[in-house]
């Protein structure tokens, strides 16, 4: 069935405006882009953190994730996590390099120093 929309232009003989099918507009609105979470592991516990700009530790705590931490300065190492999936993290800073040394190459980061971009 064709739905007619009456407009000033539609009153001119030979012109007819047709509404697009409702299903076409619903389909475009239902497509959502899924953001990829950052997956970290600490003491055998895996956590998925939804990417939001800021320090990894702060974002994780705001999302209710249980990450151990103490100093928040990168000196104690309590917040060390292994990043299993973290495409939106900053490169390790000097404090992380100093504290973690070669563990950085194995995917370890300090949650208090790593930035989510």
PDB file of C-alpha atoms in Angstrom:
ATOM      1  CA  UNK A   1       0.000   0.000   0.000  1.00  0.00           C
ATOM      2  CA  UNK A   2       1.352   3.436  -0.899  1.00  0.00           C
ATOM      3  CA  UNK A   3       0.991   6.170   1.692  1.00  0.00           C
ATOM      4  CA  UNK A   4       0.389   9.582   0.166  1.00  0.00           C
ATOM      5  CA  UNK A   5       1.692  12.684   1.830  1.00  0.00           C
ATOM      6  CA  UNK A   6      -0.258  15.731   0.818  1.00  0.00           C
ATOM      7  CA  UNK A   7       1.880  18.808   0.359  1.00  0.00           C
ATOM      8  CA  UNK A   8       1.440  21.904  -1.762  1.00  0.00           C
ATOM      9  CA  UNK A   9       3.541  20.234  -4.476  1.00  0.00           C
ATOM     10  CA  UNK A  10       1.455  17.068  -4.339  1.00  0.00           C
ATOM     11  CA  UNK A  11      -1.650  18.957  -5.404  1.00  0.00           C
ATOM     12  CA  UNK A  12      -0.084  19.547  -8.823  1.00  0.00           C
ATOM     13  CA  UNK A  13      -1.472  16.925 -11.213  1.00  0.00           C
ATOM     14  CA  UNK A  14       1.000  14.101 -11.927  1.00  0.00           C
ATOM     15  CA  UNK A  15       3.140  14.538  -8.762  1.00  0.00           C
ATOM     16  CA  UNK A  16       2.899  12.183  -5.835  1.00  0.00           C
ATOM     17  CA  UNK A  17       5.107  12.099  -2.730  1.00  0.00           C
ATOM     18  CA  UNK A  18       5.637   8.672  -1.172  1.00  0.00           C
ATOM     19  CA  UNK A  19       6.861   8.046   2.372  1.00  0.00           C
ATOM     20  CA  UNK A  20       9.816   5.676   2.697  1.00  0.00           C
ATOM     21  CA  UNK A  21       8.962   2.307   4.236  1.00  0.00           C
ATOM     22  CA  UNK A  22       9.100   2.381   8.047  1.00  0.00           C
ATOM     23  CA  UNK A  23      11.345  -0.676   8.180  1.00  0.00           C
ATOM     24  CA  UNK A  24      14.151   1.126   6.287  1.00  0.00           C
ATOM     25  CA  UNK A  25      14.468   3.865   8.905  1.00  0.00           C
ATOM     26  CA  UNK A  26      14.253   1.385  11.772  1.00  0.00           C
ATOM     27  CA  UNK A  27      17.063  -0.719  10.328  1.00  0.00           C
ATOM     28  CA  UNK A  28      19.484   2.203  10.143  1.00  0.00           C
ATOM     29  CA  UNK A  29      18.733   3.247  13.724  1.00  0.00           C
ATOM     30  CA  UNK A  30      19.176  -0.278  15.119  1.00  0.00           C
ATOM     31  CA  UNK A  31      22.763  -0.626  13.849  1.00  0.00           C
ATOM     32  CA  UNK A  32      25.078   0.245  16.721  1.00  0.00           C
ATOM     33  CA  UNK A  33      28.850   0.394  16.758  1.00  0.00           C
ATOM     34  CA  UNK A  34      30.307  -1.802  19.479  1.00  0.00           C
ATOM     35  CA  UNK A  35      33.365  -0.425  21.188  1.00  0.00           C
ATOM     36  CA  UNK A  36      36.112  -2.874  21.952  1.00  0.00           C
ATOM     37  CA  UNK A  37      36.832  -3.240  25.650  1.00  0.00           C
ATOM     38  CA  UNK A  38      40.262  -3.302  27.250  1.00  0.00           C
ATOM     39  CA  UNK A  39      40.917  -6.678  28.852  1.00  0.00           C
ATOM     40  CA  UNK A  40      43.403  -6.863  31.705  1.00  0.00           C
ATOM     41  CA  UNK A  41      44.390  -9.548  34.176  1.00  0.00           C
ATOM     42  CA  UNK A  42      45.633  -9.138  37.742  1.00  0.00           C
ATOM     43  CA  UNK A  43      46.248 -12.023  40.161  1.00  0.00           C
ATOM     44  CA  UNK A  44      44.358 -14.435  37.892  1.00  0.00           C
ATOM     45  CA  UNK A  45      41.272 -12.190  37.630  1.00  0.00           C
ATOM     46  CA  UNK A  46      40.299 -11.017  34.147  1.00  0.00           C
ATOM     47  CA  UNK A  47      38.440  -7.745  33.762  1.00  0.00           C
ATOM     48  CA  UNK A  48      36.960  -5.969  30.771  1.00  0.00           C
ATOM     49  CA  UNK A  49      37.130  -2.206  31.003  1.00  0.00           C
ATOM     50  CA  UNK A  50      35.058  -0.065  28.676  1.00  0.00           C
ATOM     51  CA  UNK A  51      37.318   2.529  27.055  1.00  0.00           C
ATOM     52  CA  UNK A  52      36.860   6.067  28.371  1.00  0.00           C
ATOM     53  CA  UNK A  53      39.605   8.703  28.258  1.00  0.00           C
ATOM     54  CA  UNK A  54      41.687   8.784  31.436  1.00  0.00           C
ATOM     55  CA  UNK A  55      43.979   6.682  33.618  1.00  0.00           C
ATOM     56  CA  UNK A  56      43.312   2.958  33.328  1.00  0.00           C
ATOM     57  CA  UNK A  57      43.161   2.567  37.121  1.00  0.00           C
ATOM     58  CA  UNK A  58      40.662   5.391  37.626  1.00  0.00           C
ATOM     59  CA  UNK A  59      38.386   4.199  34.821  1.00  0.00           C
ATOM     60  CA  UNK A  60      38.482   0.600  36.091  1.00  0.00           C
ATOM     61  CA  UNK A  61      37.619   1.644  39.644  1.00  0.00           C
ATOM     62  CA  UNK A  62      34.786   3.874  38.380  1.00  0.00           C
ATOM     63  CA  UNK A  63      33.392   0.844  36.536  1.00  0.00           C
ATOM     64  CA  UNK A  64      33.493  -1.277  39.716  1.00  0.00           C
ATOM     65  CA  UNK A  65      36.522  -3.393  38.767  1.00  0.00           C
ATOM     66  CA  UNK A  66      38.640  -4.717  41.625  1.00  0.00           C
ATOM     67  CA  UNK A  67      42.203  -3.687  40.811  1.00  0.00           C
ATOM     68  CA  UNK A  68      44.773  -3.686  43.609  1.00  0.00           C
ATOM     69  CA  UNK A  69      46.626  -0.397  44.008  1.00  0.00           C
ATOM     70  CA  UNK A  70      48.356   1.672  46.648  1.00  0.00           C
ATOM     71  CA  UNK A  71      50.400   4.771  45.749  1.00  0.00           C
ATOM     72  CA  UNK A  72      48.858   5.903  42.414  1.00  0.00           C
ATOM     73  CA  UNK A  73      52.309   7.300  41.486  1.00  0.00           C
ATOM     74  CA  UNK A  74      53.860   4.300  39.755  1.00  0.00           C
ATOM     75  CA  UNK A  75      56.381   3.554  42.491  1.00  0.00           C
ATOM     76  CA  UNK A  76      54.877   0.638  44.447  1.00  0.00           C
ATOM     77  CA  UNK A  77      53.858  -1.632  41.545  1.00  0.00           C
ATOM     78  CA  UNK A  78      50.658  -2.843  43.273  1.00  0.00           C
ATOM     79  CA  UNK A  79      48.515  -1.892  40.266  1.00  0.00           C
ATOM     80  CA  UNK A  80      50.539  -3.947  37.757  1.00  0.00           C
ATOM     81  CA  UNK A  81      48.198  -5.625  35.265  1.00  0.00           C
ATOM     82  CA  UNK A  82      48.776  -7.782  32.212  1.00  0.00           C
ATOM     83  CA  UNK A  83      47.040  -6.247  29.217  1.00  0.00           C
ATOM     84  CA  UNK A  84      45.469  -8.984  27.093  1.00  0.00           C
ATOM     85  CA  UNK A  85      43.650  -6.583  24.768  1.00  0.00           C
ATOM     86  CA  UNK A  86      44.266  -2.853  24.880  1.00  0.00           C
ATOM     87  CA  UNK A  87      44.345  -1.166  21.497  1.00  0.00           C
ATOM     88  CA  UNK A  88      43.544   2.279  22.909  1.00  0.00           C
ATOM     89  CA  UNK A  89      46.288   2.517  25.550  1.00  0.00           C
ATOM     90  CA  UNK A  90      49.127   5.032  25.545  1.00  0.00           C
ATOM     91  CA  UNK A  91      52.713   3.908  25.087  1.00  0.00           C
ATOM     92  CA  UNK A  92      54.495   3.163  28.388  1.00  0.00           C
ATOM     93  CA  UNK A  93      55.903   6.264  30.089  1.00  0.00           C
ATOM     94  CA  UNK A  94      59.289   6.570  31.827  1.00  0.00           C
ATOM     95  CA  UNK A  95      57.872   5.630  35.261  1.00  0.00           C
ATOM     96  CA  UNK A  96      56.475   2.365  33.867  1.00  0.00           C
ATOM     97  CA  UNK A  97      59.716   1.569  32.064  1.00  0.00           C
ATOM     98  CA  UNK A  98      61.692   2.179  35.251  1.00  0.00           C
ATOM     99  CA  UNK A  99      59.414   0.035  37.444  1.00  0.00           C
ATOM    100  CA  UNK A 100      58.494  -2.808  35.077  1.00  0.00           C
ATOM    101  CA  UNK A 101      61.712  -3.028  33.025  1.00  0.00           C
ATOM    102  CA  UNK A 102      61.446  -6.032  30.648  1.00  0.00           C
ATOM    103  CA  UNK A 103      57.940  -6.985  31.790  1.00  0.00           C
ATOM    104  CA  UNK A 104      56.590  -4.246  29.509  1.00  0.00           C
ATOM    105  CA  UNK A 105      57.516  -6.373  26.483  1.00  0.00           C
ATOM    106  CA  UNK A 106      55.349  -9.180  27.959  1.00  0.00           C
ATOM    107  CA  UNK A 107      52.272  -6.926  28.114  1.00  0.00           C
ATOM    108  CA  UNK A 108      52.460  -5.677  31.698  1.00  0.00           C
ATOM    109  CA  UNK A 109      51.495  -2.105  32.559  1.00  0.00           C
ATOM    110  CA  UNK A 110      50.964   0.018  35.634  1.00  0.00           C
ATOM    111  CA  UNK A 111      47.239   0.786  35.719  1.00  0.00           C
ATOM    112  CA  UNK A 112      47.898   4.095  37.488  1.00  0.00           C
ATOM    113  CA  UNK A 113      50.178   5.270  34.659  1.00  0.00           C
ATOM    114  CA  UNK A 114      48.580   3.766  31.520  1.00  0.00           C
ATOM    115  CA  UNK A 115      46.263   6.203  29.755  1.00  0.00           C
ATOM    116  CA  UNK A 116      43.194   5.189  27.779  1.00  0.00           C
ATOM    117  CA  UNK A 117      43.125   7.298  24.627  1.00  0.00           C
TER     118      UNK A 117
END
